[in-house]
């Protein structure tokens, strides 16, 4: 996925997968009138398999123990030897379950950062170079080295806001002195913790609700100097009061980190969260390259300005 960054240096305006076969178990002693066929044409037992039939050994391959030295040539009927299992290794069926119950399973945390984090997995990739350019462009907008809070949002879903913010956070933490935090404020559709292979909670919701301190909720990552504040909470029931509490939290985050990146998801889903954008030093819009000329994108630029947010640029994505 390629990135293109545009920035404003001045004021902004509104615009435009059968059952497995198993070895025979030793049968119980047969009644006197039962018998074991001695012919070679006894039928085999067939078990279906994806690759064709699997045959279990019939009596033709059953081995009998040698007669004792004191035995007569024709032993009595009740002295018949007991059949034993063949020694061949059995063939097992592989199985695969296909769930048709309609249940919805929550995605399990991965064992590490998502493959989409090119800046983490492939720092020498050309797209990783684009994130270094993005980092330099953002840093150039600030004259001093004071702690900065960056607010990332989008006019529509599937724009790549989380991917962009995470790759930029990895790039900042790897190649910029200082501590970096990415906070997931995309509470209804959280993705930061999952993409980094971390716990989904506790997180931002618990910190804002004063049930978990920030020091307990922040999680270390595989990147030195980079921490994650997951969304936490219940995506179906976002907490109230974000408009007042999130700005207060950002002031605390400034004391702990040099760079704070907030993934705010899609604009308009949580109006209280959007109303907190003035607490950030910069607001950046993320959009698909083909969507920049749409009215939704132009309208979002106007909304940010109306709420008092400082819009400093936008990032277009493609691929």
Short mmCIF file of C-alpha atoms in Angstrom, two decimals:
data_model
loop_
_atom_site.label_atom_id
_atom_site.label_comp_id
_atom_site.label_asym_id
_atom_site.label_seq_id
_atom_site.Cartn_x
_atom_site.Cartn_y
_atom_site.Cartn_z
CA UNK A 1 0.00 0.00 0.00
CA UNK A 2 1.49 3.28 -1.03
CA UNK A 3 1.03 6.53 0.77
CA UNK A 4 0.96 10.14 -0.34
CA UNK A 5 1.03 12.97 2.13
CA UNK A 6 -0.19 16.46 1.64
CA UNK A 7 0.10 19.20 4.18
CA UNK A 8 -1.12 22.69 4.83
CA UNK A 9 1.17 25.22 6.42
CA UNK A 10 -1.48 27.84 6.90
CA UNK A 11 -5.08 28.02 8.02
CA UNK A 12 -7.41 25.48 6.48
CA UNK A 13 -10.76 26.10 4.93
CA UNK A 14 -13.75 23.92 4.11
CA UNK A 15 -13.73 22.59 0.58
CA UNK A 16 -14.11 20.41 -1.82
CA UNK A 17 -12.98 -30.18 6.13
CA UNK A 18 -15.68 -39.94 7.75
CA UNK A 19 -14.52 -41.29 10.76
CA UNK A 20 -10.90 -42.38 11.27
CA UNK A 21 -10.06 -46.05 10.74
CA UNK A 22 -8.67 -47.83 13.79
CA UNK A 23 -6.94 -51.21 14.25
CA UNK A 24 -9.20 -54.18 15.00
CA UNK A 25 -9.81 -54.73 18.70
CA UNK A 26 -9.41 -58.33 19.89
CA UNK A 27 -12.90 -59.95 19.70
CA UNK A 28 -14.42 -61.70 22.67
CA UNK A 29 -14.20 -65.59 22.75
CA UNK A 30 -16.75 -66.89 20.23
CA UNK A 31 -19.49 -69.41 21.21
CA UNK A 32 -18.79 -73.07 20.30
CA UNK A 33 -20.96 -72.97 17.19
CA UNK A 34 -19.20 -69.91 15.80
CA UNK A 35 -16.22 -70.17 13.51
CA UNK A 36 -13.56 -68.11 11.83
CA UNK A 37 -13.57 -68.41 8.02
CA UNK A 38 -10.41 -70.07 6.71
CA UNK A 39 -10.96 -69.12 3.09
CA UNK A 40 -9.16 -66.35 1.29
CA UNK A 41 -12.30 -64.86 -0.18
CA UNK A 42 -13.79 -63.46 3.02
CA UNK A 43 -14.92 -59.85 2.62
CA UNK A 44 -12.89 -56.96 3.95
CA UNK A 45 -14.30 -54.14 6.05
CA UNK A 46 -14.49 -50.88 4.10
CA UNK A 47 -14.29 -47.39 5.57
CA UNK A 48 -14.86 -44.38 3.36
CA UNK A 49 -12.13 -41.81 2.98
CA UNK A 50 -11.68 -38.63 0.99
CA UNK A 51 -9.04 -40.28 -1.22
CA UNK A 52 -10.97 -43.54 -1.73
CA UNK A 53 -11.78 -46.63 0.32
CA UNK A 54 -9.52 -47.73 3.15
CA UNK A 55 -9.56 -51.50 3.82
CA UNK A 56 -9.03 -53.07 7.21
CA UNK A 57 -7.26 -56.47 7.27
CA UNK A 58 -9.58 -59.49 6.80
CA UNK A 59 -9.02 -63.04 8.18
CA UNK A 60 -6.70 -63.84 5.28
CA UNK A 61 -3.99 -61.80 6.93
CA UNK A 62 -4.67 -62.85 10.53
CA UNK A 63 -1.75 -64.80 11.92
CA UNK A 64 -2.18 -67.75 14.30
CA UNK A 65 0.29 -68.73 17.01
CA UNK A 66 2.28 -71.98 16.47
CA UNK A 67 0.81 -75.14 17.99
CA UNK A 68 2.53 -76.44 21.10
CA UNK A 69 4.86 -79.42 20.71
CA UNK A 70 2.53 -81.68 22.73
CA UNK A 71 -0.50 -80.80 20.62
CA UNK A 72 -2.11 -83.38 18.31
CA UNK A 73 -2.23 -82.92 14.58
CA UNK A 74 -5.92 -82.11 14.81
CA UNK A 75 -6.64 -80.20 18.00
CA UNK A 76 -10.06 -80.33 19.59
CA UNK A 77 -12.63 -77.76 18.51
CA UNK A 78 -12.44 -75.92 21.84
CA UNK A 79 -8.64 -75.57 21.55
CA UNK A 80 -8.72 -73.21 18.58
CA UNK A 81 -6.06 -70.54 18.65
CA UNK A 82 -7.25 -67.00 19.28
CA UNK A 83 -6.85 -64.62 16.31
CA UNK A 84 -4.39 -61.81 16.74
CA UNK A 85 -4.11 -58.43 15.06
CA UNK A 86 -2.08 -57.95 11.94
CA UNK A 87 1.15 -56.09 12.51
CA UNK A 88 0.74 -53.65 9.60
CA UNK A 89 0.62 -49.95 10.49
CA UNK A 90 -2.97 -48.68 10.11
CA UNK A 91 -3.89 -45.78 7.86
CA UNK A 92 -5.61 -42.88 9.56
CA UNK A 93 -8.09 -40.44 8.10
CA UNK A 94 -7.42 -36.74 8.32
CA UNK A 95 -10.35 -34.63 9.45
CA UNK A 96 -11.43 -31.03 9.08
CA UNK A 97 -14.48 -29.45 10.71
CA UNK A 98 -16.77 -27.05 8.89
CA UNK A 99 -19.00 -25.04 11.21
CA UNK A 100 -22.51 -24.48 9.86
CA UNK A 101 -24.03 -23.27 13.12
CA UNK A 102 -23.70 -19.62 12.22
CA UNK A 103 -21.86 -18.71 15.41
CA UNK A 104 -19.60 -15.69 15.34
CA UNK A 105 -16.15 -16.18 16.80
CA UNK A 106 -14.07 -13.29 17.97
CA UNK A 107 -10.70 -13.13 16.21
CA UNK A 108 -7.88 -14.58 18.24
CA UNK A 109 -4.86 -12.42 18.92
CA UNK A 110 -2.06 -13.12 16.51
CA UNK A 111 1.41 -14.16 17.64
CA UNK A 112 2.96 -10.94 16.42
CA UNK A 113 2.42 -7.79 14.41
CA UNK A 114 0.13 -8.01 11.40
CA UNK A 115 1.65 -8.54 7.95
CA UNK A 116 0.23 -5.18 6.87
CA UNK A 117 2.78 -3.42 9.08
CA UNK A 118 5.39 -3.10 6.38
CA UNK A 119 7.47 -0.67 8.43
CA UNK A 120 7.90 -3.41 11.06
CA UNK A 121 8.43 -6.48 8.86
CA UNK A 122 10.21 -4.94 5.87
CA UNK A 123 11.90 -1.66 6.82
CA UNK A 124 13.79 -1.63 3.52
CA UNK A 125 10.65 -1.94 1.40
CA UNK A 126 9.83 1.07 -0.81
CA UNK A 127 6.54 1.58 1.04
CA UNK A 128 8.47 1.75 4.32
CA UNK A 129 10.43 4.52 2.69
CA UNK A 130 7.16 6.34 2.04
CA UNK A 131 6.41 6.19 5.76
CA UNK A 132 9.79 7.73 6.48
CA UNK A 133 8.87 10.57 4.16
CA UNK A 134 5.54 10.90 5.97
CA UNK A 135 7.39 11.02 9.30
CA UNK A 136 9.71 13.74 8.08
CA UNK A 137 6.84 15.79 6.66
CA UNK A 138 4.94 15.63 9.95
CA UNK A 139 8.00 16.49 12.04
CA UNK A 140 8.74 19.46 9.78
CA UNK A 141 5.42 21.03 10.74
CA UNK A 142 6.59 21.55 14.31
CA UNK A 143 9.42 23.94 15.04
CA UNK A 144 10.24 22.71 18.55
CA UNK A 145 10.67 19.29 20.14
CA UNK A 146 7.73 19.49 22.53
CA UNK A 147 5.51 16.40 22.97
CA UNK A 148 2.96 16.17 20.19
CA UNK A 149 -0.50 14.57 19.91
CA UNK A 150 -1.64 13.61 16.40
CA UNK A 151 -5.29 12.81 15.59
CA UNK A 152 -5.99 10.48 12.60
CA UNK A 153 -9.50 10.13 11.19
CA UNK A 154 -11.24 9.24 7.93
CA UNK A 155 -14.40 10.17 6.06
CA UNK A 156 -15.22 6.54 5.19
CA UNK A 157 -14.41 3.01 6.32
CA UNK A 158 -11.66 0.90 4.74
CA UNK A 159 -9.52 3.97 4.21
CA UNK A 160 -6.57 2.45 6.10
CA UNK A 161 -6.48 4.79 9.08
CA UNK A 162 -5.26 2.15 11.55
CA UNK A 163 -2.64 0.81 9.13
CA UNK A 164 -1.33 4.29 8.41
CA UNK A 165 -1.20 5.34 12.07
CA UNK A 166 0.52 2.10 13.15
CA UNK A 167 3.13 2.17 10.40
CA UNK A 168 3.89 5.79 11.20
CA UNK A 169 4.14 4.97 14.92
CA UNK A 170 6.60 2.13 14.18
CA UNK A 171 8.66 4.45 12.00
CA UNK A 172 8.73 7.18 14.64
CA UNK A 173 9.70 4.75 17.42
CA UNK A 174 12.47 3.11 15.39
CA UNK A 175 14.10 6.15 13.92
CA UNK A 176 13.22 9.02 16.23
CA UNK A 177 14.53 9.48 19.77
CA UNK A 178 11.76 9.50 22.34
CA UNK A 179 8.80 7.48 23.50
CA UNK A 180 5.84 6.82 21.23
CA UNK A 181 2.28 5.75 22.09
CA UNK A 182 -0.57 4.87 19.75
CA UNK A 183 -4.01 5.02 21.38
CA UNK A 184 -7.01 3.25 19.83
CA UNK A 185 -9.98 5.58 20.03
CA UNK A 186 -11.73 3.63 17.27
CA UNK A 187 -13.83 2.00 19.99
CA UNK A 188 -16.59 0.63 17.77
CA UNK A 189 -14.12 -1.08 15.41
CA UNK A 190 -10.85 -1.47 17.33
CA UNK A 191 -7.85 -2.84 15.47
CA UNK A 192 -4.61 -1.51 16.95
CA UNK A 193 -4.13 -4.23 19.60
CA UNK A 194 -5.09 -7.00 17.18
CA UNK A 195 -2.68 -5.80 14.52
CA UNK A 196 0.11 -5.60 17.08
CA UNK A 197 -0.71 -9.05 18.56
CA UNK A 198 -1.62 -7.61 21.97
CA UNK A 199 -4.50 -7.89 24.45
CA UNK A 200 -7.71 -6.09 23.54
CA UNK A 201 -8.29 -4.88 27.12
CA UNK A 202 -7.85 -3.10 29.39
CA UNK A 203 -7.46 0.01 27.34
CA UNK A 204 -8.70 3.49 26.64
CA UNK A 205 -12.25 2.86 27.88
CA UNK A 206 -11.03 1.60 31.26
CA UNK A 207 -8.61 4.48 31.63
CA UNK A 208 -11.27 7.06 30.83
CA UNK A 209 -13.65 5.32 33.25
CA UNK A 210 -11.01 5.45 36.01
CA UNK A 211 -11.21 1.67 36.58
CA UNK A 212 -7.63 0.98 35.43
CA UNK A 213 -4.69 3.38 35.68
CA UNK A 214 -2.87 4.36 32.52
CA UNK A 215 0.33 2.64 33.66
CA UNK A 216 -1.52 -0.70 33.83
CA UNK A 217 -3.30 -0.32 30.50
CA UNK A 218 -0.35 0.72 28.31
CA UNK A 219 1.25 -2.33 26.66
CA UNK A 220 4.80 -2.74 25.43
CA UNK A 221 5.29 -3.89 21.84
CA UNK A 222 7.94 -5.67 19.79
CA UNK A 223 9.27 -2.24 18.87
CA UNK A 224 11.41 -0.57 21.51
CA UNK A 225 10.04 2.77 22.68
CA UNK A 226 6.58 2.03 21.22
CA UNK A 227 3.60 1.32 23.47
CA UNK A 228 -0.08 0.67 22.71
CA UNK A 229 -3.19 1.79 24.52
CA UNK A 230 -5.84 -0.61 23.21
CA UNK A 231 -9.46 0.43 22.87
CA UNK A 232 -10.73 -1.91 25.61
CA UNK A 233 -14.33 -1.79 26.76
CA UNK A 234 -17.32 -3.06 24.82
CA UNK A 235 -17.52 -2.03 21.15
CA UNK A 236 -21.33 -2.22 21.32
CA UNK A 237 -21.54 0.24 24.22
CA UNK A 238 -19.02 3.08 23.95
CA UNK A 239 -18.61 5.06 27.17
CA UNK A 240 -20.05 8.56 27.51
CA UNK A 241 -18.01 11.62 28.31
CA UNK A 242 -15.23 11.14 25.78
CA UNK A 243 -15.52 14.77 24.71
CA UNK A 244 -14.46 15.91 28.18
CA UNK A 245 -12.26 13.03 29.34
CA UNK A 246 -10.16 12.44 26.22
CA UNK A 247 -8.68 15.95 26.20
CA UNK A 248 -7.73 15.54 29.86
CA UNK A 249 -6.04 12.23 29.07
CA UNK A 250 -4.06 13.75 26.23
CA UNK A 251 -2.56 16.26 28.63
CA UNK A 252 -1.40 13.39 30.85
CA UNK A 253 -0.03 11.54 27.83
CA UNK A 254 2.09 14.56 26.92
CA UNK A 255 3.93 14.14 30.21
CA UNK A 256 4.77 10.50 29.48
CA UNK A 257 5.39 10.37 25.74
CA UNK A 258 7.06 12.43 23.04
CA UNK A 259 4.65 11.34 20.31
CA UNK A 260 1.02 10.30 20.82
CA UNK A 261 -0.93 9.05 17.81
CA UNK A 262 -4.70 8.66 18.19
CA UNK A 263 -6.55 6.34 15.80
CA UNK A 264 -9.99 7.95 15.72
CA UNK A 265 -11.52 5.74 13.05
CA UNK A 266 -14.32 7.09 10.88
CA UNK A 267 -15.47 10.61 11.56
CA UNK A 268 -19.07 10.91 12.72
CA UNK A 269 -19.43 7.44 14.27
CA UNK A 270 -18.70 8.81 17.76
CA UNK A 271 -19.39 12.56 17.75
CA UNK A 272 -18.07 12.98 21.31
CA UNK A 273 -14.74 11.57 20.22
CA UNK A 274 -14.63 13.83 17.22
CA UNK A 275 -15.33 16.83 19.44
CA UNK A 276 -12.06 16.11 21.26
CA UNK A 277 -9.97 16.77 18.15
CA UNK A 278 -8.97 20.32 19.25
CA UNK A 279 -6.94 18.72 22.08
CA UNK A 280 -4.51 17.42 19.45
CA UNK A 281 -1.69 19.42 17.95
CA UNK A 282 -2.71 18.30 14.48
CA UNK A 283 -5.54 16.49 12.74
CA UNK A 284 -4.73 14.34 9.71
CA UNK A 285 -7.34 12.90 7.37
CA UNK A 286 -6.82 9.48 5.75
CA UNK A 287 -8.62 8.66 2.50
CA UNK A 288 -8.37 6.42 -0.51
CA UNK A 289 -6.72 8.30 -3.33
CA UNK A 290 -9.84 7.96 -5.48
CA UNK A 291 -12.06 9.45 -2.75
CA UNK A 292 -10.30 12.77 -2.27
CA UNK A 293 -12.60 14.55 -4.72
CA UNK A 294 -15.80 13.24 -3.14
CA UNK A 295 -18.09 15.51 -1.16
CA UNK A 296 -17.65 13.42 2.02
CA UNK A 297 -13.96 14.24 2.11
CA UNK A 298 -14.53 17.92 1.46
CA UNK A 299 -17.23 18.03 4.11
CA UNK A 300 -14.93 16.42 6.67
CA UNK A 301 -12.37 19.17 6.17
CA UNK A 302 -15.06 21.70 7.01
CA UNK A 303 -16.23 19.82 10.11
CA UNK A 304 -12.72 19.65 11.58
CA UNK A 305 -12.33 23.39 11.19
CA UNK A 306 -15.77 24.11 12.64
CA UNK A 307 -15.01 22.09 15.79
CA UNK A 308 -11.77 23.97 16.28
CA UNK A 309 -9.43 21.20 15.18
CA UNK A 310 -6.17 22.12 13.53
CA UNK A 311 -6.15 20.34 10.19
CA UNK A 312 -2.53 20.14 9.03
CA UNK A 313 -2.73 17.67 6.17
CA UNK A 314 -4.14 14.45 4.77
CA UNK A 315 -2.75 11.06 3.78
CA UNK A 316 -4.00 9.29 0.67
CA UNK A 317 -3.77 5.52 0.33
CA UNK A 318 -3.90 3.16 -2.63
CA UNK A 319 -3.17 -0.50 -3.30
#
